[in-house]
Amino acid sequence: MTIFLILSFNFLLFRVMPGDVTRIVIPKGADNQTIEDLREYYGLDDSKLSQYFTYLENLFFRGELGESLTVRKGSEVTSILGPYVLNTLILVGIGTIFSIWVGVILGSVTAWKRGKAVDRVGSAFFIVFYCMPTFLFGLVIITLVGRYVPEWPIKGAFGDEYWNLDILGKIGDRTLHMLLPMFALVIETIATFSIITRSSLIDVLTEDYMVTAVAKGLKGKDVLHDHAMPNAMLPVVTVIAMNVGWVMSGSIMIEIIFSYPGLGYLTWDAVWNYDYPVMQAIFMLEAVAVLIANFLADMALFKLDPRVKM
Amino acid sequence: MRTTQRLLKDQVLRTSMAVVVALLLLLSGLPVMFSGDSEAASHSTLKIGMMEPIDSLNPFIGVNDNAYIFYGLVYDYLIAVDEDLGMKPNLATSWWKVPLSDPDMQASGKPYGSVWEYNLTENAVWHDGEPFDADDVVFTIEYQIGVNYDSMWAYQPYTKFIDSVEKKDLYKVRIHFKDFAGDPAPCPFGDKLMMPIVPEHVWRDITPFDAGFTYENYWPIGTGPFMCTENTQDEFTAGEQLILLMNPDYHGAIEYGQEVQFERLILEFYLEPAAMLTDIQNGAIDLVGLSAPGFSSLIDWLEDNPTPDIGTYAGLTCTSFSVELITSMDEGATGVNPLRLDPEVRKAIAHSIDKEFIKEYIYSNYSAIGSTILSPIYGDLFWSPNATEEYEYNMTKANEILDAAGYVWNPSHTRRMAGPGNAYAVEGTPLRLNVTTEIELVEDRDTVNFLTEEWQEIGIELAPVFVSSAEWGNIVYNGVYDLAMTYWSGDPDPNYLLFVQSTNAIGGWSENQYSSPAYDENYTKSALELDPEVRKGYMFNCSKHSYMDAAFIVTVYPYGCYAWRADHFSGWGDWGAHPGRSLSSFWTANDLFFDLVPLAVKKTSLMYVFIGIGVVAAAVVAVYMFMRWRGPKEEDVRLP
């Protein structure tokens, strides 16, 4: 039902936006007959209701998302999305997993050693990189790497030889190209998970049952891992769910700075160029991703906290 | 239970460690993975950096500059452009106007110059191995004329004048030209038809409507010096780069000695200029077109780091690239300010544009001051106003014109408004004009912001409307604006650009709905006049009428700014003396690509970086093993 509502809203959203799509397809204008032909081709001369049913029919029964109007004129949206989704999943997906992993570890370390030098240095580190504009950080990386390691690729998701490489070579090529943007992404997002883990863990450590655990003579790491962390993870899981949902939307600034063609850049490009079919498809993907992520978060919370009933 | 959990945590820790180590080892092993690639890496490759991916592989659909460059590499034209912007043979080895003594001309009674004959090469082969002949030329032209004219909009400034095409033999065609009324008429640009010739066997099953609007053309087949591959579709959809291979069967090598001396040409697409600038500095790419600010940064960098390895050029583009401030002349438009139609307002506007400032500060001096749509690249066809005609920058004069036209200041002296008896609007109508501008175009945005400040001095309130390119097209082609910033580029014959301001372009290419009987009369004559000197006179008149009406004010001619790696290739030549060698000369068979010779480049590798990463990986493993060997150190439990 939710997905159906999302799809319907997605359809309506682009029908109420201003502008004549035929004028966008032909940058230098066209005569009235051509415009009429185009309207007929895109089904724009049908009623909105008829367009809506055609949209649902194409989507559910044919798996069609339409043709790009401007970004890749005439190309099937499904064929356009493929490489961009893959690039985003690799960069933002792996980057987010890495951020979560390192962020939670760093957050728990700084909480456990709160007030000590590790905590003060770690917290300052998080705040500095959390506040730093992504594009600035990306440009600094490009400039530094370009100057001191000029052979390292600073653009793109893969190199010129990619299509001629075997599978191992392709993985290696992508890894090489992915490291710089991923570094920028992880540095930016790691702070989110560290800060929330740290504050959540500090809250948990003040609970009475923690004193009980210590009084029972448990070792420090056992207290942390077995008693504190599971409870501290509840708000972290919620934040993780929100972030995982947004993985599909990519990271526009990082993708642009590193000329990494992902979904974030495609969204930006499609919005600027009024490519309704591409926008529709991306927003549908993102909505479904957020929906699935929330569902998984609910499941994880249920697992972590038995008090939560499904 | 606790033991199980403990084991689980240890397992997680070990797994995490293993992931880190695996990642580091993976990186340290990259050179080994690439070992199978050594053959490909030895190819001589020319890499061209570009700021946006091409918008279509279909030459009847794509419109961005990079798309035209791509078409010029893959497809051939009947006639190409040489390094001095003259015409040179391509698919047509020779051409002429069919003389009146020809039996067909005598029988038809058509005027001299209305029928051109082209002898075609017998050596061209399509990239898929099919032979090229006259049928392909006939098909390409018939595909775009007659009932197909509306759908095949891309080359309308040429096809509008083509009545029919006739195959005389397997390698000879005749094109019959017409005037605006459809009657046979001389065509002065029969040797400058800048449209790609496509293979009949590929396109014949594609309807003109699909060809003009939807057909992807994922594997473009041409006869040009470079070929697409089976990967082109993937490369195009990925948007990273397009890799073209040298055409070993290129007909130009046999006929004109034009042989490409490198194996691959890669169009490398960037989304942001910083990485592109860094890559030309590092030698990751060989040739790049830069914006004025980007080029300025590069020149500054070269002053600090002088090197003979990087060559540069900045000059007028072969396409006569110009930037304009246009006025919507659509008298029927609603929701816009009618005062824009007052010629006195437009004259005042023309006097209040400081083109020198725009050139110097907004374009960092990488532009020339503009006057009409035909830039000085057209040589003696470039018209410039004399001292009495020129709208020199003079705010006092602009104020005097507005005073004389009855525009009065409001009580607070912040803005003018229409005075009594204004022929265009009721008294009190404020002189407030919106100016629609594409937000992506930084220089246009800066120009508008500058003018907004400046025009306060003459009492014109300028209201910038910054929109995306798509929205700009929507607004401008529907005529719902007062002023707009735009730009134009054209082909070797001036007819292409002069057409834009003619009444014939309204409803199509015209952006400001400009219509002037005097302009039209001269334009029509120029489009049909064979005598170069007489034609030049008509063109001058067109330029003058357009300039004096001030509905199409050319601010500057931005330079094409390029940089290349002189240590990777020799043969770049002198682009200043021979502007047709620049990247903006995209009408196929650019001499540059035949003169470039790859040089031996000393390639440094990432090996030492990978070795460093390997050392780090080993150190991490060693520390981990040491920690495991030493055993856990218990922390004191310190709760708040």
PDB file of C-alpha atoms in Angstrom, chain B residues 29 360 536 635:
ATOM      1  CA  GLY B  29      48.139  -6.529  -4.991  1.00  0.00           C
ATOM      2  CA  GLU B 360      38.282  42.174 -18.510  1.00  0.00           C
ATOM      3  CA  LYS B 536      28.961  40.440 -48.207  1.00  0.00           C
ATOM      4  CA  GLU B 635      40.755  -1.699  31.773  1.00  0.00           C
TER       5      GLU B 635
END
